[in-house]
Short mmCIF file of C-alpha atoms in Angstrom, two decimals:
data_model
loop_
_atom_site.label_atom_id
_atom_site.label_comp_id
_atom_site.label_asym_id
_atom_site.label_seq_id
_atom_site.Cartn_x
_atom_site.Cartn_y
_atom_site.Cartn_z
CA UNK A 1 -10.97 2.01 -17.81
CA UNK A 2 -8.40 -0.21 -16.73
CA UNK A 3 -9.21 -2.87 -18.83
CA UNK A 4 -5.52 -4.56 -19.37
CA UNK A 5 -6.67 -8.35 -18.27
CA UNK A 6 -9.64 -8.25 -20.85
CA UNK A 7 -7.96 -7.33 -23.19
CA UNK A 8 -4.80 -9.85 -22.89
CA UNK A 9 -5.02 -12.18 -25.84
CA UNK A 10 -4.33 -15.45 -25.03
CA UNK A 11 -1.24 -16.31 -25.30
CA UNK A 12 0.45 -13.87 -22.67
CA UNK A 13 -2.07 -14.22 -20.63
CA UNK A 14 -1.14 -18.59 -20.71
CA UNK A 15 2.77 -17.47 -20.22
CA UNK A 16 2.43 -15.43 -17.67
CA UNK A 17 0.86 -18.07 -15.35
CA UNK A 18 2.79 -20.40 -16.12
CA UNK A 19 6.05 -18.88 -16.53
CA UNK A 20 6.45 -19.25 -12.94
CA UNK A 21 4.73 -22.09 -12.58
CA UNK A 22 7.11 -24.60 -14.94
CA UNK A 23 9.57 -22.87 -13.29
CA UNK A 24 9.43 -24.23 -9.60
CA UNK A 25 9.15 -28.20 -11.26
CA UNK A 26 12.91 -27.40 -12.37
CA UNK A 27 14.84 -25.68 -8.97
CA UNK A 28 16.80 -27.67 -6.36
CA UNK A 29 16.55 -25.42 -4.05
CA UNK A 30 13.94 -24.99 -1.38
CA UNK A 31 13.54 -21.45 -0.46
CA UNK A 32 13.57 -20.44 -4.34
CA UNK A 33 10.48 -23.53 -4.88
CA UNK A 34 8.34 -21.98 -2.60
CA UNK A 35 8.75 -18.11 -3.44
CA UNK A 36 7.93 -19.51 -7.56
CA UNK A 37 5.10 -21.22 -6.33
CA UNK A 38 4.26 -17.40 -3.99
CA UNK A 39 4.04 -16.39 -7.25
CA UNK A 40 2.54 -19.06 -8.90
CA UNK A 41 -0.11 -18.53 -6.95
CA UNK A 42 -0.15 -14.82 -6.69
CA UNK A 43 0.12 -14.50 -10.14
CA UNK A 44 -3.03 -17.06 -10.74
CA UNK A 45 -5.26 -15.20 -8.49
CA UNK A 46 -4.62 -11.77 -9.45
CA UNK A 47 -5.24 -12.32 -12.40
CA UNK A 48 -8.49 -14.00 -11.39
CA UNK A 49 -9.35 -10.92 -9.34
CA UNK A 50 -8.41 -8.04 -11.22
CA UNK A 51 -10.22 -9.66 -14.17
CA UNK A 52 -13.09 -10.32 -11.31
CA UNK A 53 -13.23 -6.46 -10.58
CA UNK A 54 -13.21 -5.13 -14.45
CA UNK A 55 -16.02 -8.50 -15.55
CA UNK A 56 -18.09 -6.11 -12.50
CA UNK A 57 -18.12 -2.97 -13.94
CA UNK A 58 -19.25 -4.05 -17.63
CA UNK A 59 -22.12 -6.67 -15.39
CA UNK A 60 -25.52 -5.00 -16.09
CA UNK A 61 -27.13 -4.37 -11.74
CA UNK A 62 -26.41 -7.26 -9.62
CA UNK A 63 -27.32 -8.21 -6.70
CA UNK A 64 -25.26 -10.72 -5.02
CA UNK A 65 -21.87 -10.80 -6.34
CA UNK A 66 -20.06 -9.22 -3.43
CA UNK A 67 -16.09 -8.08 -4.43
CA UNK A 68 -15.21 -7.12 -1.11
CA UNK A 69 -15.99 -10.69 0.05
CA UNK A 70 -13.55 -11.65 -3.27
CA UNK A 71 -11.21 -9.40 -2.02
CA UNK A 72 -10.89 -11.38 1.41
CA UNK A 73 -10.57 -15.03 0.02
CA UNK A 74 -8.11 -13.68 -2.34
CA UNK A 75 -6.15 -12.38 0.21
CA UNK A 76 -6.48 -15.09 2.27
CA UNK A 77 -5.26 -17.85 -0.13
CA UNK A 78 -2.22 -15.04 -0.74
CA UNK A 79 -1.74 -14.89 3.42
CA UNK A 80 -1.85 -19.02 3.58
CA UNK A 81 0.90 -19.43 1.20
CA UNK A 82 3.17 -16.48 1.90
CA UNK A 83 2.80 -17.82 5.52
CA UNK A 84 3.79 -21.08 4.45
CA UNK A 85 6.07 -19.34 2.12
CA UNK A 86 7.92 -17.98 4.64
CA UNK A 87 7.31 -20.09 7.45
CA UNK A 88 9.14 -23.80 7.22
CA UNK A 89 6.28 -25.35 9.39
CA UNK A 90 6.08 -28.67 8.75
CA UNK A 91 3.33 -28.84 10.22
CA UNK A 92 1.71 -26.30 7.28
CA UNK A 93 3.24 -26.94 3.86
CA UNK A 94 1.36 -25.41 0.86
CA UNK A 95 3.23 -26.51 -2.61
CA UNK A 96 2.53 -26.12 -6.21
CA UNK A 97 2.20 -30.32 -6.37
CA UNK A 98 0.73 -30.88 -2.29
CA UNK A 99 -0.44 -28.92 0.77
CA UNK A 100 0.59 -30.84 4.09
CA UNK A 101 -1.60 -29.24 7.19
CA UNK A 102 -2.06 -31.38 10.60
CA UNK A 103 -2.87 -29.82 14.02
CA UNK A 104 -6.27 -27.37 14.55
CA UNK A 105 -5.12 -25.03 11.67
CA UNK A 106 -6.32 -27.30 9.46
CA UNK A 107 -10.00 -26.09 10.24
CA UNK A 108 -8.88 -23.13 9.51
CA UNK A 109 -7.20 -24.43 6.25
CA UNK A 110 -10.45 -25.54 4.84
CA UNK A 111 -11.68 -22.01 4.67
CA UNK A 112 -8.55 -21.56 2.65
CA UNK A 113 -9.64 -23.96 0.77
CA UNK A 114 -13.20 -22.78 0.04
CA UNK A 115 -12.17 -19.38 -0.70
CA UNK A 116 -9.22 -20.54 -2.99
CA UNK A 117 -12.51 -22.73 -4.80
CA UNK A 118 -14.58 -19.31 -4.66
CA UNK A 119 -12.50 -16.99 -6.18
CA UNK A 120 -12.31 -19.81 -9.33
CA UNK A 121 -16.20 -19.64 -9.09
CA UNK A 122 -16.55 -15.50 -8.85
CA UNK A 123 -15.01 -14.93 -11.83
CA UNK A 124 -17.53 -18.56 -13.97
CA UNK A 125 -20.34 -16.95 -12.75
CA UNK A 126 -19.60 -13.53 -13.35
CA UNK A 127 -18.39 -14.35 -16.97
CA UNK A 128 -21.60 -16.08 -17.07
CA UNK A 129 -23.63 -13.30 -15.63
CA UNK A 130 -22.52 -10.34 -18.11
CA UNK A 131 -22.85 -12.79 -21.16
CA UNK A 132 -26.42 -13.42 -20.34
CA UNK A 133 -27.60 -10.05 -18.96
CA UNK A 134 -28.61 -11.94 -15.57
CA UNK A 135 -27.45 -14.27 -12.93
CA UNK A 136 -26.59 -17.58 -14.28
CA UNK A 137 -27.34 -21.16 -13.21
CA UNK A 138 -25.41 -23.22 -11.23
CA UNK A 139 -25.00 -25.68 -14.12
CA UNK A 140 -24.20 -23.54 -17.20
CA UNK A 141 -21.52 -21.78 -14.38
CA UNK A 142 -19.54 -25.04 -13.41
CA UNK A 143 -18.10 -25.90 -16.82
CA UNK A 144 -16.81 -22.16 -16.36
CA UNK A 145 -15.28 -22.81 -13.38
CA UNK A 146 -13.32 -26.33 -14.92
CA UNK A 147 -12.12 -23.74 -17.06
CA UNK A 148 -11.68 -22.60 -14.91
CA UNK A 149 -9.44 -24.35 -12.26
CA UNK A 150 -8.17 -26.05 -14.57
CA UNK A 151 -5.30 -22.57 -16.23
CA UNK A 152 -3.73 -23.86 -18.53
CA UNK A 153 -6.23 -25.40 -20.27
CA UNK A 154 -8.91 -23.00 -20.45
CA UNK A 155 -7.18 -19.87 -20.35
CA UNK A 156 -7.59 -21.08 -24.83
CA UNK A 157 -11.93 -20.72 -23.60
CA UNK A 158 -12.00 -18.22 -21.15
CA UNK A 159 -9.79 -15.46 -22.39
CA UNK A 160 -10.76 -15.16 -26.27
CA UNK A 161 -14.41 -14.83 -24.33
CA UNK A 162 -12.84 -12.06 -22.46
CA UNK A 163 -11.47 -9.96 -25.50
CA UNK A 164 -14.91 -10.38 -26.61
CA UNK A 165 -16.97 -8.54 -24.08
CA UNK A 166 -14.97 -5.71 -23.99
CA UNK A 167 -14.80 -5.50 -28.00
CA UNK A 168 -18.44 -5.58 -27.06
CA UNK A 169 -18.63 -2.89 -24.07
CA UNK A 170 -17.02 -0.90 -26.53
CA UNK A 171 -19.39 -0.87 -29.48
CA UNK A 172 -21.47 0.47 -26.91
CA UNK A 173 -19.65 3.06 -25.60
CA UNK A 174 -18.43 4.06 -29.15
CA UNK A 175 -22.37 3.85 -30.36
CA UNK A 176 -23.85 5.53 -26.92
CA UNK A 177 -21.52 8.96 -27.55
CA UNK A 178 -22.55 8.68 -30.84
CA UNK A 179 -25.94 8.62 -30.35
CA UNK A 180 -25.23 11.43 -27.91
CA UNK A 181 -22.93 14.07 -30.16
CA UNK A 182 -26.02 12.83 -32.97
CA UNK A 183 -28.90 14.89 -30.39
CA UNK A 184 -26.76 17.81 -29.86
CA UNK A 185 -26.34 19.08 -33.06
CA UNK A 186 -30.56 18.24 -33.91
#
């Protein structure tokens, strides 16, 4: 299992996510600012999607978690952000500090906002499901959703939990392997 996202330490994830975000504040060139803004969104969404994919492998088998829906939502958000970065359309602009959408495309942008929030909610709900072994209730998921949404603060709490979940999964796998070798020896 490629568990790099679950193995990473909180400070590593923080620096990776903060790098392009911080650099975009200090650029004066609009093209560089747009590219860094897209890179910031790309790294954040990649962290969320990769983490969710790894957690899907660790979760108890439950219905209701669709990796396909998560990937489509992540792709739509990145496509909208990429279009905003490439085109210089004054009616459609997304940056790390705000957004502006005018016209009929505003209705489509409502789904992009939903998709962005859904990627965060999916990761928060899945983290709770893996920890508890059952589908979480909304009340418990809201706290983790807020930590994912406000990632500069939340990453300090989320990533250690992910590290712990991976460690527990490795111990469980190792114990099952040792149990299997003991049965073969007897």
